[in-house]
Amino acid sequence: MANPVLVEVTRGDGVESRHRGAVAVVDGAGAVIVRLGDIDRPVFPRSAVKPLQALALVESGGADHFDISTEELALACASHSGEALQVEKVEGWLRRMGLGIEDLECGAHPPRHPDQVAEMIRAGEEPRRSHNNCSGKHAGFLCTALHMGEPTGGYSGPDHPVQRRLRALLSDLGGCDLSAAPHGVDGCGIPVIAMPLVAMARALAAMANPDGMPGPRAAASRRIFSAMTGYPELVGGDGRFDTRMMAAGQGAFVVKTGAEGVYGGILPRRGLGVALKIDDGATRAAETAMAAALEHFGELGGGVTGPLADLLQPVIANAAGEPVGAVRAVIEWNYAMY
Amino acid sequence: MANPVLVEVTRGDGVESRHRGAVAVVDGAGAVIVRLGDIDRPVFPRSAVKPLQALALVESGGADHFDISTEELALACASHSGEALQVEKVEGWLRRMGLGIEDLECGAHPPRHPDQVAEMIRAGEEPRRSHNNCSGKHAGFLCTALHMGEPTGGYSGPDHPVQRRLRALLSDLGGCDLSAAPHGVDGCGIPVIAMPLVAMARALAAMANPDGMPGPRAAASRRIFSAMTGYPELVGGDGRFDTRMMAAGQGAFVVKTGAEGVYGGILPRRGLGVALKIDDGATRAAETAMAAALEHFGELGGGVTGPLADLLQPVIANAAGEPVGAVRAVIEWNYAMY
C-alpha cells in the first residue's frame, strides 16, 4: 500500500504536487506512539542520525582527550552551511589535533548560501573539504580514531573501527539487526546502512530519555543535546530550518535534517523520538512535515508559531517575488495509531 | 488510488527514494495509447506547453510581421539557461521591436549554470529580466501584442488578449473546458490553468499530426517543431536534458520540460503526444521517465543510447565524485493500457 500524502504544494486554487511518506514516533519505553505509513521499511537515515553518531565521539573519551569545545561538538552533529565561521572552527579543531584539511575523507562542495558562494568567487577561493556540510562529523571521526590509537587514513572505510562503532551504536539503540540491511555510500563518503524508520525513531527516543541509558551514555547524550540546542547556528546555518527551529525551541528539542527527505527529532519533554521519510526525497516536504510534528506535540507554543509561520507553511513565490502558492502539511494525526 | 511508482532512486544495494506519477500518450485521432496512473486529474502544464503557446505568436502573424528568426522562435519555446548568447538574442529581439528589458513582465532570476553565475559575479553583473528562463516566451507575447495593436503593458494579466488567446488554444487543442479549472500564477507571472494530463497529451498529439490541423495552424505547428529541433541549444542550454535529447534526435521529436515534474513530448514519426507529471514535482524523475518513454517508443535507436546513458539512468555521485547510486525508470509499459 502506498504511504499517505503528508504534504501538498499548492498553486493558486489548485494542488500542484503531493509528497507521500511515513512518520514514526516512539516513546522511551520503545512503544510506537505514531505509525503513519510503512514505518518498518528500511530507509537510509543519512545525516538525520548525526546526534546518534556523535555518541561514539563522546563515549570513546576522544572528545575529552582533545578537550573539544561545545561548539566543536555541535559541529560534529552538523550539516552546516559552510559559513566562514563554521569552516574556521572545523579547521582549527583539525590543527589542534595535528591534522589538516587533507586528512578529511569527505569531498569538497561549495557552501550552501549563495552569498557565501559569491564571496568565495570574488575572492577567487575554491571550496575545500572543510566546506563539506559533514566536515565537523569527519573531524569527530578523526578525533575518535586518534584517541583510540587507530589509523586516521581510511577512517571512512566500512571496516575501519570508527565505522564499526557507528554501526554497533545504531543497531544497539535502534534495537535492530543491521547485518543484512541494504547498504551504500553516503554523500560524504562514509558507509550508510538502511534501518527501519521505527528503529530510527527508537534510537532517537533513547536520546530523548537519557535516564533510561547507562550512566556514561546518558551523560554523552545530554552533552550532545546541549551542544546542538546551545549552538543551533553551527548545526545548520543562516536561515536554515534546523537552526531557526532549535533557536525558537530554546533547548526544548533537537531536529536534524538528512538528505533525501529524512528527518529526525529528539523531544525530551514528552520523551519522544521522531523519524520521518518523504518517499520521493524532497527536503521541502520533510521540513514541513517535521514542523507539523513539532506543532502537533506542542513544542511550538508561546508565541513561537508567528515568527516561524514561513517554516510551518512555506510560501512559493514566482521570480518577481510574489506569493503564488504554499507548501502545507496535510497529516491526519487523528488517524495515526496512538 | 495512488499513481504508480515510475522512477526509483537507488543507493548502494537499496532503493532510497521513489517517485510516483502519471503518463498519458495520445495519438492523432485522440485515442489514448498509454494510460498510466490518473491521467484525468488536472495538472498545471507549466512550461511543458510552450510549443503550444508559441502557436499564437505564429498564427497571429506577429512572427512574420517582425520577421523573427528561427532562433528567436526557438527561444519563444524555451526554458533557457540564461546563457550569454540566449540572453543577447532575446534582448536583440526586444530592441528590434522598439522595446526594452523593462517591458518584460517576468521577474529576474540568476542563470541556471554555475559557471555563468560565477562569470556574472566576477563581472559585478546583476541578473536581468532577460535572464529569466521564460524571457523568450515573454518577448513572443510582446511581439504578438504589438502586432495585434494591443497594449504591451499588462500583457501577463489574465484578462489581456494575449493570455485569453493562450487559454483558447489550450482548450481547443486539448479538447477540454477550462472555464472552471484550477488556476494560478506561473513562476514567470503569467496565468496558468490546470488541464487533465490526457488533454495535455491530446494537444501535443495535435502538433505531432499537423496534417490533421487547419492549414495555417499546421504551418505554424511545423515551423515551431523545426525551430525547436533545429536549435535545441536555445531551447534549454549546455548539458540540459531537452537540449541533449533533441540534438540526439536530429529532428525526430520535441521534448519540453516544465516545472514541478511536468514533461511534454511531440513524436511525429508515430504521431504521438506524450504528457507526464511526477506527483511530487521532481525534475530528476520527470526527465528519467521522459527518457524511458522516448526509448520505449523507439526514438533512441541507432547508437544514440550509449552517449545518452547518463540521461536514461543518471548517476548519483557523492561529494568526491564517486558513483553511489542511480535514478532509474521502473515504468511497466506492459501493463499500460494500449
PDB file of N, CA, C and O in Angstrom, chain A residues 16, chain B residues 43-46 48 197 200 256-264 276-278 281 286:
ATOM      1  N   GLU A  16      -0.745  21.432  -6.711  1.00  0.00           N
ATOM      2  CA  GLU A  16       0.134  21.138  -7.842  1.00  0.00           C
ATOM      3  C   GLU A  16       0.940  19.861  -7.645  1.00  0.00           C
ATOM      4  O   GLU A  16       1.102  19.090  -8.581  1.00  0.00           O
TER       5      GLU A  16
ATOM      6  N   VAL B  43      -3.587  18.945 -14.100  1.00  0.00           N
ATOM      7  CA  VAL B  43      -2.241  19.333 -13.666  1.00  0.00           C
ATOM      8  C   VAL B  43      -1.909  20.687 -14.289  1.00  0.00           C
ATOM      9  O   VAL B  43      -2.373  21.015 -15.381  1.00  0.00           O
ATOM     10  N   PHE B  44      -1.116  21.474 -13.581  1.00  0.00           N
ATOM     11  CA  PHE B  44      -0.634  22.717 -14.164  1.00  0.00           C
ATOM     12  C   PHE B  44       0.442  22.367 -15.194  1.00  0.00           C
ATOM     13  O   PHE B  44       1.466  21.788 -14.829  1.00  0.00           O
ATOM     14  N   PRO B  45       0.211  22.709 -16.473  1.00  0.00           N
ATOM     15  CA  PRO B  45       1.142  22.235 -17.508  1.00  0.00           C
ATOM     16  C   PRO B  45       2.470  22.992 -17.540  1.00  0.00           C
ATOM     17  O   PRO B  45       3.421  22.531 -18.155  1.00  0.00           O
ATOM     18  N   ARG B  46       2.520  24.142 -16.872  1.00  0.00           N
ATOM     19  CA  ARG B  46       3.743  24.942 -16.767  1.00  0.00           C
ATOM     20  C   ARG B  46       4.455  25.104 -18.132  1.00  0.00           C
ATOM     21  O   ARG B  46       3.795  25.238 -19.158  1.00  0.00           O
ATOM     22  N   ALA B  48       5.875  23.070 -20.007  1.00  0.00           N
ATOM     23  CA  ALA B  48       5.842  21.949 -20.945  1.00  0.00           C
ATOM     24  C   ALA B  48       4.974  22.237 -22.161  1.00  0.00           C
ATOM     25  O   ALA B  48       5.074  21.549 -23.176  1.00  0.00           O
ATOM     26  N   LEU B 197      -4.142  15.687 -17.606  1.00  0.00           N
ATOM     27  CA  LEU B 197      -2.916  15.250 -18.269  1.00  0.00           C
ATOM     28  C   LEU B 197      -3.231  14.712 -19.664  1.00  0.00           C
ATOM     29  O   LEU B 197      -2.486  14.962 -20.620  1.00  0.00           O
ATOM     30  N   MET B 200      -3.577  17.479 -22.134  1.00  0.00           N
ATOM     31  CA  MET B 200      -2.257  18.000 -22.494  1.00  0.00           C
ATOM     32  C   MET B 200      -1.630  17.097 -23.557  1.00  0.00           C
ATOM     33  O   MET B 200      -1.076  17.583 -24.554  1.00  0.00           O
ATOM     34  N   LYS B 256       9.875  18.819 -23.998  1.00  0.00           N
ATOM     35  CA  LYS B 256       9.881  20.119 -23.332  1.00  0.00           C
ATOM     36  C   LYS B 256       9.576  19.961 -21.849  1.00  0.00           C
ATOM     37  O   LYS B 256       8.525  19.455 -21.469  1.00  0.00           O
ATOM     38  N   THR B 257      10.496  20.431 -21.036  1.00  0.00           N
ATOM     39  CA  THR B 257      10.355  20.351 -19.595  1.00  0.00           C
ATOM     40  C   THR B 257       9.396  21.408 -19.059  1.00  0.00           C
ATOM     41  O   THR B 257       9.209  22.457 -19.674  1.00  0.00           O
ATOM     42  N   GLY B 258       8.791  21.109 -17.928  1.00  0.00           N
ATOM     43  CA  GLY B 258       8.006  22.093 -17.192  1.00  0.00           C
ATOM     44  C   GLY B 258       8.343  21.972 -15.716  1.00  0.00           C
ATOM     45  O   GLY B 258       8.772  20.896 -15.260  1.00  0.00           O
ATOM     46  N   ALA B 259       8.143  23.025 -14.967  1.00  0.00           N
ATOM     47  CA  ALA B 259       8.447  22.982 -13.535  1.00  0.00           C
ATOM     48  C   ALA B 259       7.532  21.984 -12.832  1.00  0.00           C
ATOM     49  O   ALA B 259       6.486  21.586 -13.366  1.00  0.00           O
ATOM     50  N   GLU B 260       7.927  21.571 -11.624  1.00  0.00           N
ATOM     51  CA  GLU B 260       7.129  20.658 -10.799  1.00  0.00           C
ATOM     52  C   GLU B 260       6.852  19.323 -11.482  1.00  0.00           C
ATOM     53  O   GLU B 260       5.768  18.746 -11.364  1.00  0.00           O
ATOM     54  N   GLY B 261       7.872  18.821 -12.212  1.00  0.00           N
ATOM     55  CA  GLY B 261       7.812  17.450 -12.699  1.00  0.00           C
ATOM     56  C   GLY B 261       6.893  17.182 -13.874  1.00  0.00           C
ATOM     57  O   GLY B 261       6.450  16.052 -14.084  1.00  0.00           O
ATOM     58  N   VAL B 262       6.614  18.219 -14.682  1.00  0.00           N
ATOM     59  CA  VAL B 262       5.774  18.035 -15.867  1.00  0.00           C
ATOM     60  C   VAL B 262       6.680  17.896 -17.094  1.00  0.00           C
ATOM     61  O   VAL B 262       7.737  18.511 -17.157  1.00  0.00           O
ATOM     62  N   TYR B 263       6.279  17.065 -18.037  1.00  0.00           N
ATOM     63  CA  TYR B 263       7.004  16.971 -19.299  1.00  0.00           C
ATOM     64  C   TYR B 263       6.038  16.800 -20.452  1.00  0.00           C
ATOM     65  O   TYR B 263       4.999  16.155 -20.307  1.00  0.00           O
ATOM     66  N   GLY B 264       6.416  17.368 -21.589  1.00  0.00           N
ATOM     67  CA  GLY B 264       5.655  17.190 -22.808  1.00  0.00           C
ATOM     68  C   GLY B 264       6.540  16.645 -23.902  1.00  0.00           C
ATOM     69  O   GLY B 264       7.736  16.953 -23.953  1.00  0.00           O
ATOM     70  N   LEU B 276       3.484  13.827 -19.159  1.00  0.00           N
ATOM     71  CA  LEU B 276       3.660  13.133 -17.880  1.00  0.00           C
ATOM     72  C   LEU B 276       3.833  14.137 -16.761  1.00  0.00           C
ATOM     73  O   LEU B 276       4.260  15.276 -16.982  1.00  0.00           O
ATOM     74  N   LYS B 277       3.460  13.702 -15.571  1.00  0.00           N
ATOM     75  CA  LYS B 277       3.597  14.534 -14.377  1.00  0.00           C
ATOM     76  C   LYS B 277       4.043  13.648 -13.222  1.00  0.00           C
ATOM     77  O   LYS B 277       3.398  12.631 -12.925  1.00  0.00           O
ATOM     78  N   ILE B 278       5.145  14.017 -12.604  1.00  0.00           N
ATOM     79  CA  ILE B 278       5.590  13.335 -11.391  1.00  0.00           C
ATOM     80  C   ILE B 278       4.818  13.976 -10.233  1.00  0.00           C
ATOM     81  O   ILE B 278       4.835  15.203 -10.069  1.00  0.00           O
ATOM     82  N   GLY B 281       6.634  16.511  -8.093  1.00  0.00           N
ATOM     83  CA  GLY B 281       7.233  17.671  -8.731  1.00  0.00           C
ATOM     84  C   GLY B 281       8.716  17.579  -9.034  1.00  0.00           C
ATOM     85  O   GLY B 281       9.330  18.581  -9.427  1.00  0.00           O
ATOM     86  N   ALA B 286      11.039  13.302 -13.661  1.00  0.00           N
ATOM     87  CA  ALA B 286      10.333  13.629 -14.905  1.00  0.00           C
ATOM     88  C   ALA B 286      11.251  13.400 -16.106  1.00  0.00           C
ATOM     89  O   ALA B 286      10.840  12.827 -17.125  1.00  0.00           O
TER      90      ALA B 286
END
